[in-house]
CSV table of C-alpha atoms and ligand atoms in Angstrom, one decimal:
chain,number,residue,atom,x,y,z
A,1,MET,CA,18.9,41.2,76.5
A,2,PHE,CA,16.6,43.4,78.5
A,3,LEU,CA,15.5,42.4,82.0
A,4,MET,CA,12.9,44.0,84.3
A,5,ASP,CA,15.6,46.2,85.8
A,6,ASP,CA,16.0,47.8,82.3
A,7,ILE,CA,12.3,48.8,82.2
A,8,VAL,CA,11.7,52.4,83.1
A,9,ARG,CA,8.8,52.8,85.6
A,10,ASP,CA,5.9,55.4,85.8
A,11,GLY,CA,7.3,58.6,87.2
A,12,ASP,CA,10.3,58.7,85.0
A,13,PRO,CA,10.0,61.8,82.6
A,14,VAL,CA,11.1,59.7,79.6
A,15,LEU,CA,7.7,58.0,79.6
A,16,ARG,CA,6.0,61.5,79.2
A,17,GLN,CA,8.2,62.7,76.4
A,18,GLU,CA,7.4,62.9,72.7
A,19,ALA,CA,9.8,60.4,71.1
A,20,LYS,CA,12.1,61.4,68.2
A,21,LYS,CA,11.7,60.1,64.6
A,22,VAL,CA,14.1,57.4,63.7
A,23,LYS,CA,16.4,58.0,60.7
A,24,PHE,CA,17.2,55.5,58.0
A,25,PRO,CA,19.4,53.6,57.4
A,26,LEU,CA,19.3,52.5,61.0
A,27,SER,CA,22.5,53.0,63.0
A,28,ALA,CA,24.1,50.0,64.6
A,29,ASP,CA,22.6,51.1,68.0
A,30,ASP,CA,19.1,51.4,66.5
A,31,LYS,CA,19.4,47.9,64.9
A,32,LYS,CA,20.4,46.5,68.3
A,33,LEU,CA,17.6,48.3,70.0
A,34,ALA,CA,15.1,46.9,67.5
A,35,HIS,CA,16.5,43.4,68.1
A,36,ASN,CA,16.4,43.7,71.8
A,37,LEU,CA,12.9,45.0,71.9
A,38,MET,CA,11.6,42.0,70.0
A,39,GLU,CA,13.8,39.6,71.9
A,40,TYR,CA,12.2,40.7,75.2
A,41,LEU,CA,8.7,39.8,73.9
A,42,GLU,CA,9.9,36.4,72.6
A,43,VAL,CA,11.6,35.5,75.8
A,44,SER,CA,8.8,36.8,78.0
A,45,GLN,CA,6.2,34.7,76.1
A,46,ASN,CA,8.2,31.5,76.7
A,47,PRO,CA,7.0,30.3,80.2
A,48,GLU,CA,10.3,28.7,81.1
A,49,LEU,CA,12.5,31.6,80.1
A,50,CYS,CA,10.0,34.1,81.5
A,51,GLU,CA,10.3,32.4,84.9
A,52,LYS,CA,14.1,32.0,84.6
A,53,TYR,CA,14.7,35.7,83.9
A,54,LYS,CA,11.9,36.8,86.2
A,55,LEU,CA,10.2,38.8,83.4
A,56,ARG,CA,6.6,40.1,83.0
A,57,ALA,CA,5.1,38.9,79.8
A,58,GLY,CA,4.2,41.4,77.1
A,59,VAL,CA,2.9,41.6,73.6
A,60,GLY,CA,4.3,45.0,73.0
A,61,LEU,CA,7.3,47.1,74.2
A,62,ALA,CA,8.2,50.6,73.2
A,63,ALA,CA,11.7,52.2,73.2
A,64,PRO,CA,10.8,54.8,75.8
A,65,GLN,CA,10.1,51.9,78.2
A,66,VAL,CA,13.8,51.1,78.1
A,67,GLY,CA,14.8,54.8,78.4
A,68,VAL,CA,15.2,55.5,74.7
A,69,SER,CA,13.0,58.3,73.4
A,70,LYS,CA,12.8,57.1,69.8
A,71,MET,CA,9.8,56.2,67.7
A,72,MET,CA,10.2,52.5,67.8
A,73,ALA,CA,8.3,49.6,69.4
A,74,SER,CA,8.1,45.8,69.1
A,75,VAL,CA,4.8,44.0,68.8
A,76,LEU,CA,4.3,40.3,69.0
A,77,VAL,CA,0.8,39.1,69.2
A,78,PRO,CA,0.6,35.3,69.4
A,79,ASN,CA,-2.1,33.3,67.8
A,80,ASP,CA,-3.7,31.7,70.9
A,81,GLU,CA,-5.6,29.1,68.7
A,82,ASN,CA,-2.3,27.8,67.4
A,83,GLU,CA,0.5,28.6,69.9
A,84,LYS,CA,3.3,27.5,67.6
A,85,GLY,CA,1.7,29.0,64.5
A,86,LYS,CA,2.0,32.3,62.8
A,87,PRO,CA,1.5,35.2,65.1
A,88,LEU,CA,-1.5,37.5,64.5
A,89,PHE,CA,1.1,40.3,64.2
A,90,LYS,CA,4.8,40.5,64.6
A,91,ASP,CA,7.1,43.4,63.7
A,92,VAL,CA,9.2,46.2,65.0
A,93,ILE,CA,7.2,49.3,64.1
A,94,ILE,CA,9.3,52.4,63.4
A,95,ASN,CA,8.0,55.9,63.0
A,96,PRO,CA,4.4,54.5,63.2
A,97,VAL,CA,1.4,56.7,62.3
A,98,ILE,CA,-2.2,55.8,62.7
A,99,VAL,CA,-3.7,57.2,59.4
A,100,SER,CA,-7.3,56.3,60.1
A,101,ASN,CA,-9.4,55.1,63.0
A,102,SER,CA,-12.8,53.3,63.0
A,103,VAL,CA,-15.7,55.1,64.5
A,104,GLN,CA,-16.4,52.0,66.5
A,105,ARG,CA,-14.6,51.8,69.8
A,106,GLY,CA,-13.1,48.7,71.4
A,107,ALA,CA,-11.5,47.8,74.8
A,108,LEU,CA,-9.8,44.7,76.4
A,109,THR,CA,-12.4,43.1,78.7
A,110,GLU,CA,-9.8,42.6,81.4
A,111,GLY,CA,-8.3,46.1,81.1
A,112,GLU,CA,-4.7,46.8,80.1
A,113,GLY,CA,-1.4,46.1,81.8
A,114,CYS,CA,1.9,47.9,81.2
A,115,LEU,CA,5.4,46.8,82.1
A,116,SER,CA,6.2,50.4,83.2
A,117,VAL,CA,3.2,50.6,85.6
A,118,ASP,CA,3.6,48.4,88.6
A,119,ARG,CA,0.2,49.1,90.2
A,120,ASP,CA,-3.0,47.6,88.9
A,121,VAL,CA,-5.2,50.4,87.4
A,122,PRO,CA,-8.7,48.9,87.0
A,123,GLY,CA,-11.0,50.1,84.2
A,124,TYR,CA,-11.7,49.9,80.5
A,125,VAL,CA,-9.3,51.6,78.1
A,126,PRO,CA,-11.5,52.7,75.2
A,127,ARG,CA,-9.6,52.8,71.9
A,128,SER,CA,-10.4,52.4,68.2
A,129,ALA,CA,-11.7,49.0,67.3
A,130,ARG,CA,-9.8,49.1,63.9
A,131,ILE,CA,-6.9,51.3,62.7
A,132,THR,CA,-5.0,51.8,59.5
A,133,LEU,CA,-1.3,51.9,60.5
A,134,LYS,CA,1.6,53.2,58.5
A,135,TYR,CA,5.1,52.3,59.7
A,136,GLN,CA,8.7,51.4,58.6
A,137,ASP,CA,10.3,48.1,59.4
A,138,VAL,CA,14.0,47.7,60.4
A,139,ASP,CA,15.0,47.6,56.7
A,140,GLY,CA,13.2,50.9,56.0
A,141,ASN,CA,10.4,49.3,54.1
A,142,GLU,CA,7.1,51.2,54.3
A,143,HIS,CA,4.0,49.3,55.4
A,144,LYS,CA,0.3,50.4,55.4
A,145,ILE,CA,-1.9,47.8,57.0
A,146,ARG,CA,-5.4,47.5,58.5
A,147,LEU,CA,-5.5,46.0,62.0
A,148,LYS,CA,-8.5,45.0,64.2
A,149,ASN,CA,-9.1,43.5,67.6
A,150,TYR,CA,-6.1,42.7,69.9
A,151,PRO,CA,-3.3,43.7,67.4
A,152,ALA,CA,-5.1,47.1,66.9
A,153,ILE,CA,-5.3,47.6,70.7
A,154,VAL,CA,-1.7,46.7,71.3
A,155,CYS,CA,-0.4,49.0,68.5
A,156,GLN,CA,-2.4,51.9,70.0
A,157,HIS,CA,-1.0,51.2,73.5
A,158,GLU,CA,2.6,51.1,72.0
A,159,ILE,CA,2.1,54.2,69.8
A,160,ASP,CA,0.7,56.1,72.9
A,161,HIS,CA,4.1,55.4,74.6
A,162,LEU,CA,5.8,57.2,71.7
A,163,HIS,CA,3.7,60.3,72.5
A,164,GLY,CA,4.1,60.2,76.3
A,165,ILE,CA,0.6,58.7,76.9
A,166,LEU,CA,0.0,55.9,79.4
A,167,PHE,CA,-3.0,53.5,79.3
A,168,TYR,CA,-4.6,54.8,82.5
A,169,ASP,CA,-4.8,58.4,80.9
A,170,HIS,CA,-7.8,56.9,78.9
A,171,ILE,CA,-9.7,55.4,81.8
A,172,ASN,CA,-12.8,57.3,82.8
A,173,LYS,CA,-12.0,58.7,86.3
A,174,ASP,CA,-15.6,58.9,87.5
A,175,ASN,CA,-16.8,55.5,86.1
A,176,PRO,CA,-13.8,53.3,85.1
A,177,PHE,CA,-16.0,50.5,83.8
A,178,LYS,CA,-18.4,52.7,81.8
A,179,ARG,CA,-19.5,50.9,78.7
A,180,ASP,CA,-20.3,52.9,75.6
A,181,ASP,CA,-23.0,51.9,73.1
A,182,ASP,CA,-21.4,50.2,70.1
A,183,GLU,CA,-18.2,49.4,71.9
A,184,VAL,CA,-16.7,46.0,71.2
A,185,PHE,CA,-15.0,44.0,73.9
A,186,ILE,CA,-11.9,42.0,73.0
A,187,TYR,CA,-10.8,38.8,74.8
B,201,LIG,C1,-5.2,44.9,84.2
B,201,LIG,N1,-5.5,43.7,83.4
B,201,LIG,C2,-4.6,43.1,82.6
B,201,LIG,O1,-3.5,43.5,82.5
B,201,LIG,C3,-5.1,41.9,81.9
B,201,LIG,C4,-5.6,40.7,82.6
B,201,LIG,C5,-6.0,39.6,81.9
B,201,LIG,C6,-6.0,39.6,80.5
B,201,LIG,C7,-5.5,40.7,79.8
B,201,LIG,C8,-5.6,40.7,78.3
B,201,LIG,C9,-5.1,41.8,80.5
B,201,LIG,N2,-4.6,42.9,79.8
B,201,LIG,C10,-3.3,42.9,79.1
B,201,LIG,N3,-2.9,44.0,78.5
B,201,LIG,C11,-1.7,43.9,77.9
B,201,LIG,N4,-1.0,42.8,77.8
B,201,LIG,C12,-1.5,41.7,78.4
B,201,LIG,N5,-2.7,41.7,79.1
B,201,LIG,N6,-0.9,40.4,78.3
B,201,LIG,C13,-1.6,39.2,78.7
B,201,LIG,C14,-0.7,38.1,79.0
B,201,LIG,N7,0.3,37.9,78.0
B,201,LIG,C15,1.1,39.1,77.8
B,201,LIG,C16,0.3,40.3,77.4
B,201,LIG,C17,1.1,36.7,78.1
B,201,LIG,C18,1.3,36.0,79.3
B,201,LIG,C19,2.1,34.8,79.3
B,201,LIG,C20,2.6,34.3,78.2
B,201,LIG,C21,2.3,34.9,77.0
B,201,LIG,C22,1.6,36.1,76.9
B,201,LIG,CL1,1.3,36.8,75.4
B,201,LIG,N8,-1.3,45.0,77.2
B,201,LIG,C23,-2.1,46.2,77.0
B,201,LIG,S1,-2.0,46.5,75.3
B,201,LIG,C24,-0.3,46.1,75.2
B,201,LIG,C25,-0.2,44.9,76.2
B,201,LIG,C26,1.2,44.8,76.7
B,201,LIG,O2,2.0,44.0,76.1
B,201,LIG,N9,1.5,45.5,77.7
B,201,LIG,C27,2.9,45.6,78.1
B,201,LIG,C28,3.5,47.0,77.9
B,201,LIG,O3,4.0,47.6,78.7
B,201,LIG,N10,3.5,47.5,76.6
B,201,LIG,O4,3.9,48.7,76.4
B,202,LIG,NI1,3.0,49.8,78.1
């Protein structure tokens, strides 16, 4: 199981590298990595376990954040209306590609946090409000799905990690809270 000590922090070159494509069928190491990436999110979202293991909660975690430069990330976006219900999105996304972006932009109202960035970087992180995402799951099945709102933002944050991009790269340096016309705010 990953703990906070396993999370690579900003300044480590692995966070700025282009991750390598993952080959199928997955090796035993890659299967374990996929399992551990999702396990971190599940454990971190459980208040008792999060406290017990002194974790920071996340809804996404990318392989480079645990020092592995491969195109793999876990995403677990809970359904806040129905805590125990079906998540809004849950999968390990492998070799993900955003095949189309909406013209409309969107950003989290409260800004973004990253387990690899210990300081608070205030500001809006403008992204696409909706995306079409292609990826493979752990069994090698191909998925092509439309995502909007929070799951779309989270997947863009995680896919950025696979290309060496961190959320604060997108914040407007002169005016971090600049709002664009036709930009939707999420949460
Ligand atoms: C700087 N502002 C914030 O971080 C923030 C403050 C309040 C509300 C939100 C939505 C903020 N932004 C934020 N970004 C991300 N993740 C979260 N918040 N959280 C909110 C709390 N969550 C975990 C995810 C939570 C807490 C307790 C129990 C259960 C849950 Cl779900 N980001 C930016 S997009 C990806 C996502 C994330 O998971 N970041 C971690 C990471 O490093 N991913 O690579
Ligand atoms: Ni991150």
